[in-house]
CSV table of C-alpha atoms in Angstrom, one decimal:
chain,number,residue,atom,x,y,z
V,1,GLU,CA,0.0,0.0,0.0
V,2,ALA,CA,1.4,3.4,-1.0
V,3,GLY,CA,1.9,5.9,1.8
V,4,VAL,CA,1.1,9.6,2.0
V,5,ALA,CA,3.0,11.4,-0.7
V,6,GLN,CA,4.1,15.0,-0.3
V,7,SER,CA,6.0,17.4,-2.5
V,8,PRO,CA,8.3,19.1,-2.6
V,9,ARG,CA,10.5,17.8,0.2
V,10,TYR,CA,12.4,21.1,0.6
V,11,LYS,CA,11.6,24.6,-0.4
V,12,ILE,CA,13.5,27.9,0.2
V,13,ILE,CA,11.7,31.2,-0.6
V,14,GLU,CA,12.1,34.8,0.3
V,15,LYS,CA,9.7,36.5,2.6
V,16,ARG,CA,6.6,37.9,0.8
V,17,GLN,CA,6.8,35.3,-1.9
V,18,SER,CA,4.2,32.6,-2.3
V,19,VAL,CA,4.6,28.8,-2.0
V,20,ALA,CA,2.4,25.8,-2.5
V,21,PHE,CA,2.6,22.3,-1.1
V,22,TRP,CA,0.9,19.2,-2.5
V,23,CYS,CA,-0.3,16.1,-0.7
V,24,ASN,CA,-1.7,12.8,-2.1
V,25,PRO,CA,-3.2,10.8,0.7
V,26,ILE,CA,-3.6,7.0,1.0
V,27,SER,CA,-6.3,5.8,-1.3
V,28,GLY,CA,-9.6,5.5,0.4
V,29,HIS,CA,-8.7,7.8,3.3
V,30,ALA,CA,-11.5,10.3,3.7
V,31,THR,CA,-9.8,12.4,6.4
V,32,LEU,CA,-6.9,14.6,5.5
V,33,TYR,CA,-4.8,16.8,7.9
V,34,TRP,CA,-2.3,19.6,7.3
V,35,TYR,CA,0.0,20.2,10.3
V,36,GLN,CA,2.7,22.8,10.9
V,37,GLN,CA,5.7,21.6,12.9
V,38,ILE,CA,8.1,24.3,14.0
V,39,LEU,CA,11.6,23.1,15.0
V,40,GLY,CA,11.5,21.7,18.5
V,41,GLN,CA,7.7,21.6,18.8
V,42,GLY,CA,4.9,19.2,18.3
V,43,PRO,CA,2.8,19.3,15.1
V,44,LYS,CA,0.1,21.9,15.2
V,45,LEU,CA,-3.1,21.3,13.2
V,46,LEU,CA,-3.7,23.8,10.5
V,47,ILE,CA,-6.7,22.3,8.7
V,48,GLN,CA,-8.7,19.1,8.6
V,49,PHE,CA,-10.7,17.9,5.7
V,50,GLN,CA,-13.4,15.2,5.6
V,51,ASN,CA,-13.6,14.2,1.9
V,52,ASN,CA,-13.6,17.7,0.2
V,53,GLY,CA,-15.2,19.6,3.1
V,54,VAL,CA,-13.4,21.5,5.8
V,55,VAL,CA,-14.0,20.1,9.3
V,56,ASP,CA,-11.7,22.4,11.2
V,57,ASP,CA,-9.6,25.3,10.1
V,58,SER,CA,-9.7,27.3,13.4
V,59,GLN,CA,-5.9,27.4,13.6
V,60,LEU,CA,-5.3,28.3,10.0
V,61,PRO,CA,-4.0,31.9,9.5
V,62,LYS,CA,-6.5,32.7,6.8
V,63,ASP,CA,-5.1,36.0,5.9
V,64,ARG,CA,-2.1,34.2,4.3
V,65,PHE,CA,-2.8,30.5,4.3
V,66,SER,CA,-5.3,28.6,2.2
V,67,ALA,CA,-6.0,25.0,1.5
V,68,GLU,CA,-8.2,23.0,-0.8
V,69,ARG,CA,-9.0,19.4,-1.4
V,70,LEU,CA,-10.8,19.2,-4.7
V,71,LYS,CA,-12.6,16.0,-5.5
V,72,GLY,CA,-11.8,14.7,-2.0
V,73,VAL,CA,-8.4,13.3,-2.9
V,74,ASP,CA,-5.3,15.4,-3.4
V,75,SER,CA,-4.8,18.6,-1.4
V,76,THR,CA,-2.8,21.7,-1.7
V,77,LEU,CA,-1.7,24.1,1.0
V,78,LYS,CA,-0.7,27.6,-0.1
V,79,ILE,CA,1.0,30.5,1.7
V,80,GLN,CA,0.8,34.0,0.3
V,81,PRO,CA,2.7,36.0,1.3
V,82,ALA,CA,5.2,34.1,3.4
V,83,LYS,CA,6.7,35.4,6.6
V,84,LEU,CA,9.9,34.4,8.3
V,85,GLU,CA,7.9,32.7,11.1
V,86,ASP,CA,6.4,30.3,8.5
V,87,SER,CA,9.6,28.4,8.4
V,88,ALA,CA,8.6,25.0,9.5
V,89,VAL,CA,7.9,21.4,8.3
V,90,TYR,CA,4.5,21.0,6.8
V,91,LEU,CA,3.1,17.6,7.4
V,92,CYS,CA,0.2,16.0,5.6
V,93,ALA,CA,-1.6,13.0,7.2
V,94,SER,CA,-4.6,10.9,6.3
V,95,ARG,CA,-6.8,8.4,8.0
V,96,VAL,CA,-9.8,6.3,7.4
V,97,ALA,CA,-12.9,8.0,8.9
V,98,ARG,CA,-13.3,5.6,11.8
V,99,MET,CA,-12.7,6.5,15.4
V,100,ASN,CA,-10.2,3.9,16.3
V,101,THR,CA,-7.8,4.4,13.4
V,102,GLU,CA,-4.5,6.1,13.4
V,103,ALA,CA,-3.3,8.8,11.0
V,104,PHE,CA,-0.6,8.1,8.5
V,105,PHE,CA,1.9,10.8,7.8
V,106,GLY,CA,3.9,11.9,4.8
V,107,GLN,CA,7.6,12.8,5.0
V,108,GLY,CA,6.8,16.5,5.1
V,109,THR,CA,7.9,19.6,3.3
V,110,ARG,CA,10.6,21.6,5.0
V,111,LEU,CA,10.0,25.3,4.3
V,112,THR,CA,12.7,27.9,4.9
V,113,VAL,CA,11.7,31.5,4.5
V,114,VAL,CA,14.7,33.9,4.2
M,1,ALA,CA,-10.7,21.4,25.1
M,2,GLN,CA,-8.5,18.4,24.8
M,3,SER,CA,-4.8,18.7,25.5
M,4,VAL,CA,-1.7,16.5,25.8
M,5,THR,CA,1.3,17.2,28.1
M,6,GLN,CA,4.6,15.5,27.7
M,7,LEU,CA,6.8,15.9,30.7
M,8,GLY,CA,10.5,16.3,29.9
M,9,SER,CA,11.4,17.7,26.5
M,10,HIS,CA,14.7,15.8,26.6
M,11,VAL,CA,15.4,12.4,28.1
M,12,SER,CA,18.7,10.6,28.2
M,13,VAL,CA,19.2,6.9,29.0
M,14,SER,CA,22.1,4.5,28.7
M,15,GLU,CA,22.0,1.7,26.2
M,16,GLY,CA,20.2,-1.2,27.9
M,17,ALA,CA,18.4,0.9,30.5
M,18,LEU,CA,14.7,1.4,30.9
M,19,VAL,CA,13.0,4.0,28.7
M,20,LEU,CA,10.1,5.9,30.3
M,21,LEU,CA,8.5,8.8,28.4
M,22,ARG,CA,5.6,10.5,30.1
M,23,CYS,CA,2.3,11.6,28.6
M,24,ASN,CA,-0.8,13.0,30.4
M,25,TYR,CA,-4.0,14.0,28.6
M,26,SER,CA,-7.1,16.0,29.5
M,27,SER,CA,-10.4,14.9,28.3
M,28,SER,CA,-13.9,14.6,29.6
M,29,VAL,CA,-14.7,11.6,27.4
M,30,PRO,CA,-12.8,8.4,26.7
M,31,PRO,CA,-9.9,9.3,24.4
M,32,TYR,CA,-8.0,7.4,21.8
M,33,LEU,CA,-4.3,7.7,22.5
M,34,PHE,CA,-1.3,7.3,20.2
M,35,TRP,CA,2.5,7.4,20.4
M,36,TYR,CA,4.4,8.4,17.3
M,37,VAL,CA,8.1,8.4,16.7
M,38,GLN,CA,9.9,10.8,14.4
M,39,TYR,CA,13.4,10.3,13.0
M,40,PRO,CA,15.4,13.3,11.6
M,41,ASN,CA,13.9,14.6,8.3
M,42,GLN,CA,11.1,12.0,8.4
M,43,GLY,CA,7.4,12.1,9.0
M,44,LEU,CA,5.8,10.5,12.0
M,45,GLN,CA,5.5,6.8,12.4
M,46,LEU,CA,3.0,5.1,14.6
M,47,LEU,CA,4.5,3.2,17.5
M,48,LEU,CA,1.3,2.0,19.2
M,49,LYS,CA,-2.3,3.1,20.0
M,50,TYR,CA,-5.0,2.7,22.6
M,51,THR,CA,-8.6,2.7,21.5
M,52,THR,CA,-10.6,0.3,23.7
M,53,GLY,CA,-10.1,-2.9,25.5
M,54,ALA,CA,-6.8,-3.9,27.1
M,55,THR,CA,-5.2,-1.0,28.8
M,56,LEU,CA,-1.6,-2.3,28.3
M,57,VAL,CA,-0.8,-2.0,24.6
M,58,LYS,CA,2.3,-3.3,22.8
M,59,GLY,CA,3.8,-1.6,19.8
M,60,ILE,CA,6.7,-1.9,17.4
M,61,ASN,CA,10.3,-2.1,18.4
M,62,GLY,CA,9.6,-3.4,21.9
M,63,PHE,CA,7.7,-0.4,23.1
M,64,GLU,CA,4.5,-0.6,25.2
M,65,ALA,CA,2.3,1.9,27.0
M,66,GLU,CA,-0.4,1.6,29.6
M,67,PHE,CA,-3.6,3.6,29.7
M,68,LYS,CA,-4.4,4.7,33.2
M,69,LYS,CA,-7.7,6.5,33.3
M,70,SER,CA,-7.5,7.4,37.0
M,71,GLU,CA,-4.2,9.2,36.3
M,72,THR,CA,-5.1,10.4,32.8
M,73,SER,CA,-1.8,9.0,31.7
M,74,PHE,CA,-0.4,7.0,28.8
M,75,HIS,CA,3.3,6.6,29.5
M,76,LEU,CA,5.6,4.9,27.0
M,77,THR,CA,8.1,2.4,28.2
M,78,LYS,CA,10.7,0.0,26.8
M,79,PRO,CA,12.7,-2.3,29.1
M,80,SER,CA,16.0,-2.0,27.4
M,81,ALA,CA,17.1,1.0,25.2
M,82,HIS,CA,18.9,0.5,22.0
M,83,MET,CA,21.0,3.1,20.1
M,84,SER,CA,18.5,3.0,17.3
M,85,ASP,CA,15.7,4.3,19.6
M,86,ALA,CA,17.2,7.8,19.6
M,87,ALA,CA,14.5,9.9,18.1
M,88,GLU,CA,11.7,12.3,19.0
M,89,TYR,CA,8.6,10.8,20.4
M,90,PHE,CA,5.1,12.4,20.3
M,91,CYS,CA,2.0,11.5,22.3
M,92,ALA,CA,-1.3,12.3,20.6
M,93,VAL,CA,-4.9,12.2,21.6
M,94,PHE,CA,-8.0,11.9,19.4
M,95,ILE,CA,-11.4,12.5,21.0
M,96,SER,CA,-14.7,11.6,19.3
M,97,GLY,CA,-17.3,14.2,19.2
M,98,SER,CA,-17.6,17.6,17.6
M,99,ALA,CA,-13.9,18.5,17.8
M,100,ARG,CA,-12.5,15.3,16.4
M,101,GLN,CA,-9.0,16.8,16.3
M,102,LEU,CA,-5.9,14.8,16.5
M,103,THR,CA,-3.8,16.8,19.0
M,104,PHE,CA,-0.1,16.3,19.7
M,105,GLY,CA,2.1,16.9,22.7
M,106,SER,CA,5.2,19.0,22.4
M,107,GLY,CA,7.5,15.9,22.0
M,108,THR,CA,10.3,14.3,23.9
M,109,GLN,CA,13.7,13.9,22.4
M,110,LEU,CA,15.2,10.6,23.5
M,111,THR,CA,19.0,10.3,23.6
M,112,VAL,CA,20.6,6.9,24.1
M,113,LEU,CA,24.1,7.0,25.5
M,114,PRO,CA,26.6,4.2,24.8
């Protein structure tokens, strides 16, 4: 079974530029998460999708971050414009929409804003 | 609101010694609990999970954890540390209901000394 795929693995941009990350979840996983992991901290949930609908985006900085999951499969996370404090690893995870199941994580995208 | 607290951001043990990583959660309803491990430049990998049933759960690589409702704890243990266990460990909680977030602790960096 293929895992969660993310691209790119690494990205370096200047502040005020825009950037997009892509995630392809495990086939059949209805729930998709985007997490932000700042160095030395635990992952922080940015947004959660159930199929193509948003379940929770309460911690997403909506003035600069946006995410979509068209057709309930692939998802993209965009930052525009980027700030220095956005430097982090962005993790995508997916899970089957049953209560007792775990989330499977991709390898993440490491973003450096200079 | 649900939360997860990991006591000790850094833990060092000698090779062959007992590993104990602490996790406490807050929840007004029965939670689902997870331990994940993260190696450098990698995503998160599931070690073990507690959903229902037996409170002592065994995971991969010789790790186990015990759910103690009275103490709201889910500590991770391994009888004998190996050099390859050096990594960052995250406790996470998933609570059914309206929130349905998968929330992570801040992590514990485990160092194994020769």
